[in-house]
Short mmCIF file of C-alpha atoms and ligand atoms in Angstrom, two decimals:
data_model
loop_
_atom_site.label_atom_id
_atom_site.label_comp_id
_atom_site.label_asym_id
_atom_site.label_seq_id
_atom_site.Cartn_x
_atom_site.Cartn_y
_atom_site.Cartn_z
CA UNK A 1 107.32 4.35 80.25
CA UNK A 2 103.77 4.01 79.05
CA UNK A 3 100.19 5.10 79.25
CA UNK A 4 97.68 3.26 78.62
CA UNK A 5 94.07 4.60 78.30
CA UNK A 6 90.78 3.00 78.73
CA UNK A 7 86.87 4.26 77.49
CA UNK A 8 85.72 3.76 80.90
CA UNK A 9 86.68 2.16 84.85
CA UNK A 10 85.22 -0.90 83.70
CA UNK A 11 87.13 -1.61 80.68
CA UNK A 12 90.45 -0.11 82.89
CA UNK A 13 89.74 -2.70 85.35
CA UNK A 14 89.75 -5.33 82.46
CA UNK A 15 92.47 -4.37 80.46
CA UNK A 16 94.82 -4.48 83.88
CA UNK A 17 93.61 -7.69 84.73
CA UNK A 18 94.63 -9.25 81.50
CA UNK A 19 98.08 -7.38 81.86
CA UNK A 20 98.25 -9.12 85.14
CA UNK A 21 97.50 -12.45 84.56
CA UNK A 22 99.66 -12.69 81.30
CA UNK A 23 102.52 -10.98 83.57
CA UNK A 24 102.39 -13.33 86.47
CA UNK A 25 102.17 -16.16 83.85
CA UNK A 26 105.37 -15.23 82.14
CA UNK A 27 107.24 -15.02 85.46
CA UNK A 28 106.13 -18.06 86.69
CA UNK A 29 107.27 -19.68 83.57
CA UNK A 30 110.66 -19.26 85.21
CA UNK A 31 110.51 -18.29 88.76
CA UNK A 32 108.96 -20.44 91.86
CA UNK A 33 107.41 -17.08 93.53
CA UNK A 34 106.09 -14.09 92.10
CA UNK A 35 105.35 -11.20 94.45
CA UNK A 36 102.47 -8.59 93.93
CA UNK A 37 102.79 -5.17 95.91
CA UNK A 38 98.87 -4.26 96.68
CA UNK A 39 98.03 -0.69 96.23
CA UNK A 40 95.47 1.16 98.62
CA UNK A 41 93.12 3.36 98.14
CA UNK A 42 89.55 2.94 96.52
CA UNK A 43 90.25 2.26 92.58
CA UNK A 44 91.89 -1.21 92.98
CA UNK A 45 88.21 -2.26 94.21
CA UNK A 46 86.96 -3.37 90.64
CA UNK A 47 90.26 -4.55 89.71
CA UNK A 48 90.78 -6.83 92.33
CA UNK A 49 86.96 -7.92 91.93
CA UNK A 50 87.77 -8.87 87.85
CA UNK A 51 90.87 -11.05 89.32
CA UNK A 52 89.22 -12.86 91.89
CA UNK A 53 85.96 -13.67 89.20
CA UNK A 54 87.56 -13.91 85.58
CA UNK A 55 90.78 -14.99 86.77
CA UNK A 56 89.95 -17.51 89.73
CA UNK A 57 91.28 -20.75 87.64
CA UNK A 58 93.64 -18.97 85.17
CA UNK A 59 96.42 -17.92 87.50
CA UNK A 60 98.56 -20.39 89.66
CA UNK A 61 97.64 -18.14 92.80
CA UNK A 62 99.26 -20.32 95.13
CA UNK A 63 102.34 -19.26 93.77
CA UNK A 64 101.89 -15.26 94.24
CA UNK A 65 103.05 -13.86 97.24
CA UNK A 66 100.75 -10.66 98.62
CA UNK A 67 102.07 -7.44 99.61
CA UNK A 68 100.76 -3.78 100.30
CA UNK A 69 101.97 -0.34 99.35
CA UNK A 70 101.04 1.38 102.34
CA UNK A 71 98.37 1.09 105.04
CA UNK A 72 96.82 3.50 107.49
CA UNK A 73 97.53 2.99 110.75
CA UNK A 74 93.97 2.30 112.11
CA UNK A 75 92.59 -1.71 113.29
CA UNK A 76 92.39 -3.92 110.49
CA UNK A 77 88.32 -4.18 110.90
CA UNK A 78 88.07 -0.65 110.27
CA UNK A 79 86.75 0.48 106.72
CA UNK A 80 89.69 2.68 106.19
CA UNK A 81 92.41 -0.02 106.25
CA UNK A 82 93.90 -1.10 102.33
CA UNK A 83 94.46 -5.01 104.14
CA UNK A 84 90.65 -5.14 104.86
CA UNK A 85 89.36 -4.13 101.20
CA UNK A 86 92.02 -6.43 99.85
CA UNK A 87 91.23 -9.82 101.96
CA UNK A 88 87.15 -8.85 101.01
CA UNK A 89 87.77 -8.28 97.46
CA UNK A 90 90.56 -10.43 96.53
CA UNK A 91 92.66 -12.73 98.67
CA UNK A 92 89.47 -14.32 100.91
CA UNK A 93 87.57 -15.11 97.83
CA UNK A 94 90.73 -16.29 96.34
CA UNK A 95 91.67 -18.47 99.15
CA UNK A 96 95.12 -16.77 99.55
CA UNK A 97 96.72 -18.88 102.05
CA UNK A 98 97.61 -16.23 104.90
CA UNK A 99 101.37 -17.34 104.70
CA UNK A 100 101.40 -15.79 101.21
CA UNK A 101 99.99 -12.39 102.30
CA UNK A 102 102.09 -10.06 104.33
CA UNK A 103 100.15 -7.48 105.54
CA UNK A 104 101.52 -4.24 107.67
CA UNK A 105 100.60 -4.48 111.23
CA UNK A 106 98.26 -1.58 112.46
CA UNK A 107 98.40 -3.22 116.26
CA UNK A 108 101.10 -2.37 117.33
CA UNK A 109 103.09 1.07 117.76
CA UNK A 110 103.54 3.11 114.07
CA UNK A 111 107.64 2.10 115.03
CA UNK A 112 107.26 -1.20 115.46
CA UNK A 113 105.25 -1.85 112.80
CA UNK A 114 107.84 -0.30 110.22
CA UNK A 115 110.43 -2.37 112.01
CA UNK A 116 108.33 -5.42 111.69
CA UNK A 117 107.53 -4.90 107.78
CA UNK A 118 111.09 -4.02 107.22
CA UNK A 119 112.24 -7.21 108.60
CA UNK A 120 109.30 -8.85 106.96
CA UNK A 121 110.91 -7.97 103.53
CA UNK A 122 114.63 -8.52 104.36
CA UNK A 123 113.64 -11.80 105.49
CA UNK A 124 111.46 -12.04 101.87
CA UNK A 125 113.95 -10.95 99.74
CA UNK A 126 116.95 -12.63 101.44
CA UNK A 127 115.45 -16.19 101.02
CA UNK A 128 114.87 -15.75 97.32
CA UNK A 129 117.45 -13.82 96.82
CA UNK A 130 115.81 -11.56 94.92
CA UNK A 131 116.28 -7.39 95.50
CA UNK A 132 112.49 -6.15 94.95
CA UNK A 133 108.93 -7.06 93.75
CA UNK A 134 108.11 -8.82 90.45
CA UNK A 135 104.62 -6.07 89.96
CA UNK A 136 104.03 -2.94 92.51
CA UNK A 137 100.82 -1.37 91.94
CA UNK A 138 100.41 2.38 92.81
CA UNK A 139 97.43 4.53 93.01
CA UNK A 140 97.43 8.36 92.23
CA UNK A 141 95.61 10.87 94.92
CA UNK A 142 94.48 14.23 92.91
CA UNK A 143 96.75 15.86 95.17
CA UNK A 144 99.69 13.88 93.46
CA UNK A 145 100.28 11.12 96.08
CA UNK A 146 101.33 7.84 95.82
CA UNK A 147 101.63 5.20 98.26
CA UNK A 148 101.56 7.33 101.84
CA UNK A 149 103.89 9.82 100.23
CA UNK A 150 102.05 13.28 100.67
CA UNK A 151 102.61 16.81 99.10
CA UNK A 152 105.33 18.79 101.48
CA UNK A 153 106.18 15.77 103.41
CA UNK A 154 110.21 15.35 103.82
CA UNK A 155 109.85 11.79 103.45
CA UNK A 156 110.17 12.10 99.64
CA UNK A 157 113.42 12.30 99.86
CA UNK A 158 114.59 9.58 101.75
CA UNK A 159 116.10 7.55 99.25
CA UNK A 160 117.33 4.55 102.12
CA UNK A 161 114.79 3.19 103.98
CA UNK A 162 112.34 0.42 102.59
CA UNK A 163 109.78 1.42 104.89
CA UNK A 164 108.66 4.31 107.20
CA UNK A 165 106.12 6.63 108.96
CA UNK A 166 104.08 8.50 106.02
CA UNK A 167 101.24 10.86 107.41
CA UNK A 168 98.50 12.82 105.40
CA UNK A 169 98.66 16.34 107.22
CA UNK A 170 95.43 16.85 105.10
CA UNK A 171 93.64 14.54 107.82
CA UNK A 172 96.07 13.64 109.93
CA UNK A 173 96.18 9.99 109.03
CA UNK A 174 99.51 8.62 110.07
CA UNK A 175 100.95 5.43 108.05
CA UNK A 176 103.08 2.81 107.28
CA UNK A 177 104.46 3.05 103.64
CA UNK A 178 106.88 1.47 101.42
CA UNK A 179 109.70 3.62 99.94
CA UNK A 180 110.74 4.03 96.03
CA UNK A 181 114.21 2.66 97.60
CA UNK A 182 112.33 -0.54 97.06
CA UNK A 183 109.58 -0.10 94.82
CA UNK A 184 111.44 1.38 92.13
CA UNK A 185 113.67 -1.95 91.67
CA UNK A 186 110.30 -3.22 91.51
CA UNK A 187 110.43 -5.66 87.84
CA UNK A 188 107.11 -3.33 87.01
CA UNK A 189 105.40 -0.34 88.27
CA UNK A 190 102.22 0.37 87.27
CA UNK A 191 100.14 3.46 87.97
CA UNK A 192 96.39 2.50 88.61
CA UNK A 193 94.14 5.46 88.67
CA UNK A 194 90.85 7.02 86.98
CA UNK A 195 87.96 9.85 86.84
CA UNK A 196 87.96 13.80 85.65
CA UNK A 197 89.67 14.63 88.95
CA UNK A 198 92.64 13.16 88.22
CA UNK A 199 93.16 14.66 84.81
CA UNK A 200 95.07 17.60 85.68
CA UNK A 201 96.83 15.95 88.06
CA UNK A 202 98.23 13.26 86.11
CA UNK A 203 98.95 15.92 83.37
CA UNK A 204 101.11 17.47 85.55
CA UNK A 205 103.11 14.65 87.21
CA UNK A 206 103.96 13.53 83.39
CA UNK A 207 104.93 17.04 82.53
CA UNK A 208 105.98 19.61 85.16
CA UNK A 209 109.67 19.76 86.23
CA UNK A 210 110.73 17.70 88.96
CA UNK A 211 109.34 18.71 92.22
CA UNK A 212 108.49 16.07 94.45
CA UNK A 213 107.27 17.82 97.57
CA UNK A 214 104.72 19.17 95.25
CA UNK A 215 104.21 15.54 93.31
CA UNK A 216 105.60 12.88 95.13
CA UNK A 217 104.34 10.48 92.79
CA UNK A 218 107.28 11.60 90.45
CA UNK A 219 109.78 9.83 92.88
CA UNK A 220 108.55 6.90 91.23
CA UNK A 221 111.08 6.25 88.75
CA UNK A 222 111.34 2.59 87.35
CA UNK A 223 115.11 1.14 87.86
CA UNK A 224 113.94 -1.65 85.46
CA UNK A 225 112.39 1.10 83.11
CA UNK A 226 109.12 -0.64 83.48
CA UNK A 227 106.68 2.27 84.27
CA UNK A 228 103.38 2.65 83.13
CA UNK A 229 100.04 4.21 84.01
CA UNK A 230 96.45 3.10 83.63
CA UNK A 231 94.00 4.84 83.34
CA UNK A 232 90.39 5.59 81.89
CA UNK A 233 89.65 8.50 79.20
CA UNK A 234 88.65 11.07 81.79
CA UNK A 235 91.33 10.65 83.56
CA UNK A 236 93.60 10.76 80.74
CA UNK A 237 91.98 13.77 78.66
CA UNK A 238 94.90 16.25 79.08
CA UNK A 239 97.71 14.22 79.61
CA UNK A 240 98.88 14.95 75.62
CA UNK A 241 97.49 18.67 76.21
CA UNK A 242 100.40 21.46 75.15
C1 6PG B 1 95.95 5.14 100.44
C2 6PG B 1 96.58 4.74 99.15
C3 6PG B 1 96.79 5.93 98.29
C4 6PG B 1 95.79 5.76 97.17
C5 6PG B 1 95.49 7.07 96.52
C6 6PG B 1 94.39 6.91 95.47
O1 6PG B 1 96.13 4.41 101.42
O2 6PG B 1 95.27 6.16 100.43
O3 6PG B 1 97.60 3.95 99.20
O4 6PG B 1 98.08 6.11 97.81
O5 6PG B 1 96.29 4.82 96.23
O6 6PG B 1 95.02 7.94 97.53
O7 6PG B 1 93.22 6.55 96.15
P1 6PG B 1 91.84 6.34 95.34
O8 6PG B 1 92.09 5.15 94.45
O9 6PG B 1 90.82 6.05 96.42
O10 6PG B 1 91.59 7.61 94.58
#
């Protein structure tokens, strides 16, 4: 595991970028495909904005395959849905071919849309014969969620399934999320995240004993040992506190 610490969002943004590009270089140095777990949320924003400027002719995009974390189950116009930011930001002005994005289906029932992604993946994964994603990226809520994985949900523990029904009892936002049964065989993990309010939170995650219905982002445990967090300095102020 590591942690890497930026001065500010900006320079976090750019400093991930470059970690992505040279990443998806390497693997493509060897592999046909290389596939990219999205994250949600409202960080990734100036991330995927530095890709899709600075990075527009240095990356064989064609060959990177488009994935997301999680996505709340609400149409894919509406301003809350992780696809929507993502296309905007990233894959439209990136001219992502839509074969190479596989987004989570919001219009149909929450059931059949984990059936659908689930056999979305299989039928991914079988084909290349790989068992999991080359890069997942993860955001961290202050509340010590990742993906749709929510303090005192029982979902935590379900150590099977690659996808299910997450829900934020918080609002009451139901959604369809990917599992660490697959993410954690993910080649790397990497925690994106920023800002004071996260500072005690990602102090804890790092440091309190395992309790995952009160920080389900420790579930995340790389298989590959590749786990590592980004972050900015406000974000990462206490992290080496006693
Ligand atoms: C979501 C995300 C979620 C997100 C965190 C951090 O759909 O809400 O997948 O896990 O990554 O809530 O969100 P911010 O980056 O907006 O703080």
């Amino acid at each position: 595991m590591s942690i890497h610490i930026y001065k500010n969002p900006d320079a976090l943004a750019g400093g991930l970028a470059r970690w992505i590009a040279s990443d998806i270089s390497l693997v493509l140095k060897s592999e046909k495909r290389y596939s990219f777990v999205l994250s949600g949320g409202s960080t990734p924003k100036r991330l995927y904005e530095v890709l899709a400027s600075q990075y527009h002719n240095q990356i064989d995009w064609e060959k990177v395959d488009f994935f997301f974390g999680d996505e709340r189950y609400v149409p894919f116009d509406d301003d809350r849905n992780n696809g929507k930011m993502a296309y905007k930001e990233l894959l439209i002005p990136l001219k992502i071919p839509a074969e190479n994005v596989y987004r989570m289906n919001t219009e149909v029932t929450l059931a059949e849309g984990v059936k659908q992604y689930d056999q979305k993946l299989r039928n991914y994964f079988e084909k290349d014969k790989t068992h999991s994603f080359d890069f997942t990226l993860l955001g961290l809520g202050s509340n010590a969620h990742t993906l749709s994985l929510f303090p005192n949900s029982d979902i935590v523990f379900n150590s099977t399934d690659w996808v299910t029904i997450g829900e934020n009892k918080e609002d009451g936002t139901q959604r369809i999320t990917l599992m660490p049964a697959l993410v954690n065989a993910s080649r790397n993990i990497i925690f994106l995240f920023q800002g004071q309010e996260k500072a005690d939170t990602f102090k804890e995650v790092l440091n309190e004993p395992f309790n995952p219905k009160k920080y389900p982002a420790q579930v995340i445990i790389s298989q590959s040992g590749q786990l590592m967090w980004f972050t900015d300095e406000a974000a990462g102020s206490k992290v080496f506190e006693k």
